[in-house]
mmCIF file with all atom_site columns, C-alpha atoms and ligand atoms in Angstrom:
data_model
loop_
_atom_site.group_PDB
_atom_site.id
_atom_site.type_symbol
_atom_site.label_atom_id
_atom_site.label_alt_id
_atom_site.label_comp_id
_atom_site.label_asym_id
_atom_site.label_entity_id
_atom_site.label_seq_id
_atom_site.pdbx_PDB_ins_code
_atom_site.Cartn_x
_atom_site.Cartn_y
_atom_site.Cartn_z
_atom_site.occupancy
_atom_site.B_iso_or_equiv
_atom_site.pdbx_formal_charge
_atom_site.auth_seq_id
_atom_site.auth_comp_id
_atom_site.auth_asym_id
_atom_site.auth_atom_id
_atom_site.pdbx_PDB_model_num
ATOM   1  C  CA  . MET A 1 1  ? -16.995 -45.467 -4.734  1.00 87.00 ? 1  MET A CA  1
ATOM   2  C  CA  . LEU A 1 2  ? -15.074 -48.647 -5.207  1.00 95.00 ? 2  LEU A CA  1
ATOM   3  C  CA  . HIS A 1 3  ? -16.823 -52.113 -5.299  1.00 95.00 ? 3  HIS A CA  1
ATOM   4  C  CA  . ASP A 1 4  ? -15.688 -55.539 -4.173  1.00 97.00 ? 4  ASP A CA  1
ATOM   5  C  CA  . GLN A 1 5  ? -13.597 -57.608 -6.491  1.00 97.00 ? 5  GLN A CA  1
ATOM   6  C  CA  . HIS A 1 6  ? -12.805 -61.442 -6.267  1.00 97.00 ? 6  HIS A CA  1
ATOM   7  C  CA  . ASN A 1 7  ? -9.080  -60.900 -5.082  1.00 98.00 ? 7  ASN A CA  1
ATOM   8  C  CA  . GLN A 1 8  ? -7.650  -59.540 -2.063  1.00 98.00 ? 8  GLN A CA  1
ATOM   9  C  CA  . CYS A 1 9  ? -4.876  -57.066 -2.468  1.00 98.00 ? 9  CYS A CA  1
ATOM   10 C  CA  . PRO A 1 10 ? -1.528  -58.492 -1.053  1.00 98.00 ? 10 PRO A CA  1
ATOM   11 C  CA  . CYS A 1 11 ? -0.725  -55.130 0.433   1.00 98.00 ? 11 CYS A CA  1
ATOM   12 C  CA  . CYS A 1 12 ? -3.734  -53.412 1.825   1.00 97.00 ? 12 CYS A CA  1
ATOM   13 C  CA  . ASP A 1 13 ? -5.928  -56.486 2.231   1.00 97.00 ? 13 ASP A CA  1
ATOM   14 C  CA  . TYR A 1 14 ? -8.958  -55.057 0.601   1.00 98.00 ? 14 TYR A CA  1
ATOM   15 C  CA  . TYR A 1 15 ? -10.727 -56.846 -2.059  1.00 98.00 ? 15 TYR A CA  1
ATOM   16 C  CA  . SER A 1 16 ? -9.695  -54.435 -4.778  1.00 98.00 ? 16 SER A CA  1
ATOM   17 C  CA  . LEU A 1 17 ? -8.318  -56.569 -7.484  1.00 98.00 ? 17 LEU A CA  1
ATOM   18 C  CA  . ALA A 1 18 ? -10.311 -58.188 -10.345 1.00 98.00 ? 18 ALA A CA  1
ATOM   19 C  CA  . ARG A 1 19 ? -7.458  -60.673 -11.077 1.00 98.00 ? 19 ARG A CA  1
ATOM   20 C  CA  . ARG A 1 20 ? -4.040  -61.402 -9.670  1.00 98.00 ? 20 ARG A CA  1
ATOM   21 C  CA  . GLY A 1 21 ? -0.525  -61.237 -11.113 1.00 97.00 ? 21 GLY A CA  1
ATOM   22 C  CA  . ALA A 1 22 ? -1.567  -58.989 -14.052 1.00 98.00 ? 22 ALA A CA  1
ATOM   23 C  CA  . HIS A 1 23 ? 0.281   -55.913 -12.935 1.00 98.00 ? 23 HIS A CA  1
ATOM   24 C  CA  . ASP A 1 24 ? -3.018  -54.122 -12.103 1.00 98.00 ? 24 ASP A CA  1
ATOM   25 C  CA  . ILE A 1 25 ? -2.528  -51.140 -9.717  1.00 98.00 ? 25 ILE A CA  1
ATOM   26 C  CA  . CYS A 1 26 ? -4.551  -51.485 -6.529  1.00 98.00 ? 26 CYS A CA  1
ATOM   27 C  CA  . PRO A 1 27 ? -6.742  -48.322 -6.234  1.00 97.00 ? 27 PRO A CA  1
ATOM   28 C  CA  . VAL A 1 28 ? -6.683  -48.496 -2.564  1.00 98.00 ? 28 VAL A CA  1
ATOM   29 C  CA  . CYS A 1 29 ? -2.884  -48.660 -1.857  1.00 98.00 ? 29 CYS A CA  1
ATOM   30 C  CA  . TYR A 1 30 ? -1.279  -48.259 -5.256  1.00 98.00 ? 30 TYR A CA  1
ATOM   31 C  CA  . TRP A 1 31 ? 0.673   -51.398 -4.901  1.00 98.00 ? 31 TRP A CA  1
ATOM   32 C  CA  . GLU A 1 32 ? 1.366   -52.893 -8.369  1.00 98.00 ? 32 GLU A CA  1
ATOM   33 C  CA  . ASP A 1 33 ? 0.201   -56.441 -8.358  1.00 98.00 ? 33 ASP A CA  1
ATOM   34 C  CA  . ASP A 1 34 ? 3.183   -58.480 -9.823  1.00 98.00 ? 34 ASP A CA  1
ATOM   35 C  CA  . GLY A 1 35 ? 1.786   -61.645 -8.149  1.00 97.00 ? 35 GLY A CA  1
ATOM   36 C  CA  . THR A 1 36 ? 3.757   -61.370 -4.968  1.00 97.00 ? 36 THR A CA  1
ATOM   37 C  CA  . ASN A 1 37 ? 1.932   -63.006 -2.091  1.00 96.00 ? 37 ASN A CA  1
ATOM   38 C  CA  . LEU A 1 38 ? 2.189   -63.068 1.655   1.00 95.00 ? 38 LEU A CA  1
ATOM   39 C  CA  . ASP A 1 39 ? 4.699   -65.936 1.397   1.00 94.00 ? 39 ASP A CA  1
ATOM   40 C  CA  . GLY A 1 40 ? 6.968   -63.712 -0.396  1.00 95.00 ? 40 GLY A CA  1
ATOM   41 C  CA  . LEU A 1 41 ? 7.097   -60.777 2.025   1.00 95.00 ? 41 LEU A CA  1
ATOM   42 C  CA  . ASN A 1 42 ? 10.859  -60.348 2.123   1.00 95.00 ? 42 ASN A CA  1
ATOM   43 C  CA  . GLN A 1 43 ? 11.528  -60.334 -1.681  1.00 95.00 ? 43 GLN A CA  1
ATOM   44 C  CA  . VAL A 1 44 ? 11.993  -56.946 -3.262  1.00 97.00 ? 44 VAL A CA  1
ATOM   45 C  CA  . SER A 1 45 ? 9.116   -56.589 -6.013  1.00 97.00 ? 45 SER A CA  1
ATOM   46 C  CA  . SER A 1 46 ? 10.672  -55.475 -9.175  1.00 94.00 ? 46 SER A CA  1
ATOM   47 C  CA  . ALA A 1 47 ? 7.506   -53.651 -10.131 1.00 97.00 ? 47 ALA A CA  1
ATOM   48 C  CA  . ASN A 1 48 ? 7.276   -51.747 -6.674  1.00 97.00 ? 48 ASN A CA  1
ATOM   49 C  CA  . HIS A 1 49 ? 10.874  -51.531 -5.852  1.00 97.00 ? 49 HIS A CA  1
ATOM   50 C  CA  . ILE A 1 50 ? 10.263  -52.382 -2.226  1.00 98.00 ? 50 ILE A CA  1
ATOM   51 C  CA  . THR A 1 51 ? 9.228   -55.561 -0.432  1.00 97.00 ? 51 THR A CA  1
ATOM   52 C  CA  . LEU A 1 52 ? 5.674   -56.478 0.167   1.00 97.00 ? 52 LEU A CA  1
ATOM   53 C  CA  . PHE A 1 53 ? 6.547   -56.341 3.898   1.00 96.00 ? 53 PHE A CA  1
ATOM   54 C  CA  . GLU A 1 54 ? 7.473   -52.823 3.817   1.00 97.00 ? 54 GLU A CA  1
ATOM   55 C  CA  . ALA A 1 55 ? 4.507   -51.896 1.515   1.00 97.00 ? 55 ALA A CA  1
ATOM   56 C  CA  . ARG A 1 56 ? 2.239   -53.340 4.199   1.00 97.00 ? 56 ARG A CA  1
ATOM   57 C  CA  . GLN A 1 57 ? 3.924   -51.598 6.734   1.00 96.00 ? 57 GLN A CA  1
ATOM   58 C  CA  . ASN A 1 58 ? 3.629   -48.308 4.708   1.00 97.00 ? 58 ASN A CA  1
ATOM   59 C  CA  . PHE A 1 59 ? -0.029  -48.885 4.200   1.00 97.00 ? 59 PHE A CA  1
ATOM   60 C  CA  . ASN A 1 60 ? -0.848  -49.339 7.936   1.00 95.00 ? 60 ASN A CA  1
ATOM   61 C  CA  . THR A 1 61 ? 1.292   -46.337 8.721   1.00 95.00 ? 61 THR A CA  1
ATOM   62 C  CA  . PHE A 1 62 ? 0.161   -43.667 6.252   1.00 96.00 ? 62 PHE A CA  1
ATOM   63 C  CA  . GLY A 1 63 ? -2.435  -45.319 3.936   1.00 96.00 ? 63 GLY A CA  1
ATOM   64 C  CA  . ALA A 1 64 ? -0.435  -46.048 0.835   1.00 98.00 ? 64 ALA A CA  1
ATOM   65 C  CA  . SER A 1 65 ? 2.110   -48.643 -0.312  1.00 98.00 ? 65 SER A CA  1
ATOM   66 C  CA  . ASP A 1 66 ? 4.592   -46.145 -0.986  1.00 97.00 ? 66 ASP A CA  1
ATOM   67 C  CA  . GLN A 1 67 ? 5.002   -42.507 0.147   1.00 95.00 ? 67 GLN A CA  1
ATOM   68 C  CA  . ALA A 1 68 ? 5.095   -41.354 -3.600  1.00 94.00 ? 68 ALA A CA  1
ATOM   69 C  CA  . ALA A 1 69 ? 1.608   -42.714 -4.165  1.00 96.00 ? 69 ALA A CA  1
ATOM   70 C  CA  . LEU A 1 70 ? 0.094   -40.958 -1.297  1.00 95.00 ? 70 LEU A CA  1
ATOM   71 C  CA  . SER A 1 71 ? -1.640  -38.431 -3.439  1.00 95.00 ? 71 SER A CA  1
ATOM   72 C  CA  . LEU A 1 72 ? -2.946  -41.265 -5.797  1.00 96.00 ? 72 LEU A CA  1
ATOM   73 C  CA  . VAL A 1 73 ? -4.608  -43.524 -3.371  1.00 97.00 ? 73 VAL A CA  1
ATOM   74 C  CA  . ALA A 1 74 ? -8.473  -43.776 -3.027  1.00 95.00 ? 74 ALA A CA  1
ATOM   75 C  CA  . SER A 1 75 ? -10.042 -41.452 -0.360  1.00 94.00 ? 75 SER A CA  1
ATOM   76 C  CA  . ALA A 1 76 ? -11.831 -42.969 2.715   1.00 92.00 ? 76 ALA A CA  1
ATOM   77 C  CA  . GLU A 1 77 ? -15.044 -42.055 1.009   1.00 94.00 ? 77 GLU A CA  1
ATOM   78 C  CA  . GLN A 1 78 ? -14.278 -44.194 -1.944  1.00 96.00 ? 78 GLN A CA  1
ATOM   79 C  CA  . THR A 1 79 ? -13.231 -47.331 -0.039  1.00 96.00 ? 79 THR A CA  1
ATOM   80 C  CA  . ALA A 1 80 ? -16.207 -47.139 2.344   1.00 94.00 ? 80 ALA A CA  1
ATOM   81 C  CA  . GLY A 1 81 ? -18.184 -50.225 2.167   1.00 92.00 ? 81 GLY A CA  1
ATOM   82 C  CA  . LEU A 1 82 ? -15.317 -52.132 0.312   1.00 97.00 ? 82 LEU A CA  1
ATOM   83 C  CA  . ARG A 1 83 ? -14.537 -55.481 1.964   1.00 97.00 ? 83 ARG A CA  1
ATOM   84 C  CA  . ARG A 1 84 ? -11.279 -55.825 3.869   1.00 97.00 ? 84 ARG A CA  1
ATOM   85 C  CA  . GLU A 1 85 ? -10.040 -58.836 5.844   1.00 96.00 ? 85 GLU A CA  1
ATOM   86 C  CA  . GLN A 1 86 ? -6.854  -57.739 7.429   1.00 94.00 ? 86 GLN A CA  1
ATOM   87 C  CA  . ARG A 1 87 ? -4.136  -60.421 7.664   1.00 94.00 ? 87 ARG A CA  1
ATOM   88 C  CA  . ALA A 1 88 ? -1.327  -60.378 10.206  1.00 88.00 ? 88 ALA A CA  1
ATOM   89 C  CA  . THR A 1 89 ? 2.069   -59.967 8.858   1.00 81.00 ? 89 THR A CA  1
ATOM   90 C  CA  . TYR A 1 90 ? 5.042   -61.739 10.338  1.00 66.00 ? 90 TYR A CA  1
ATOM   91 C  CA  . HIS A 1 91 ? 8.462   -60.691 9.161   1.00 57.00 ? 91 HIS A CA  1
HETATM 92 ZN ZN1 . LIG B 2 .  ? -3.981  -52.656 -2.260  1.00 66.71 ? 1  LIG B ZN1 1
#
């Protein structure tokens, strides 16, 4: 079971990060937090090799920031109760 953290993940919108920009891996979507925010949607993240926009699309489509991370992300059971405030993404 995951617990709320102070920071919202820029990819999955769960409150899953204890800090920002420290290259922590989000346990929910497996995005590596290199500090990219929603205002940098179209920049390719060097840590993640895709744009944040693509990663957000991926999470909404199949539940991980990237296809390769699909087996690594937290289960629905683990994210139950974790706070999420979904933000709209405009390309
Ligand atoms: Zn995430």
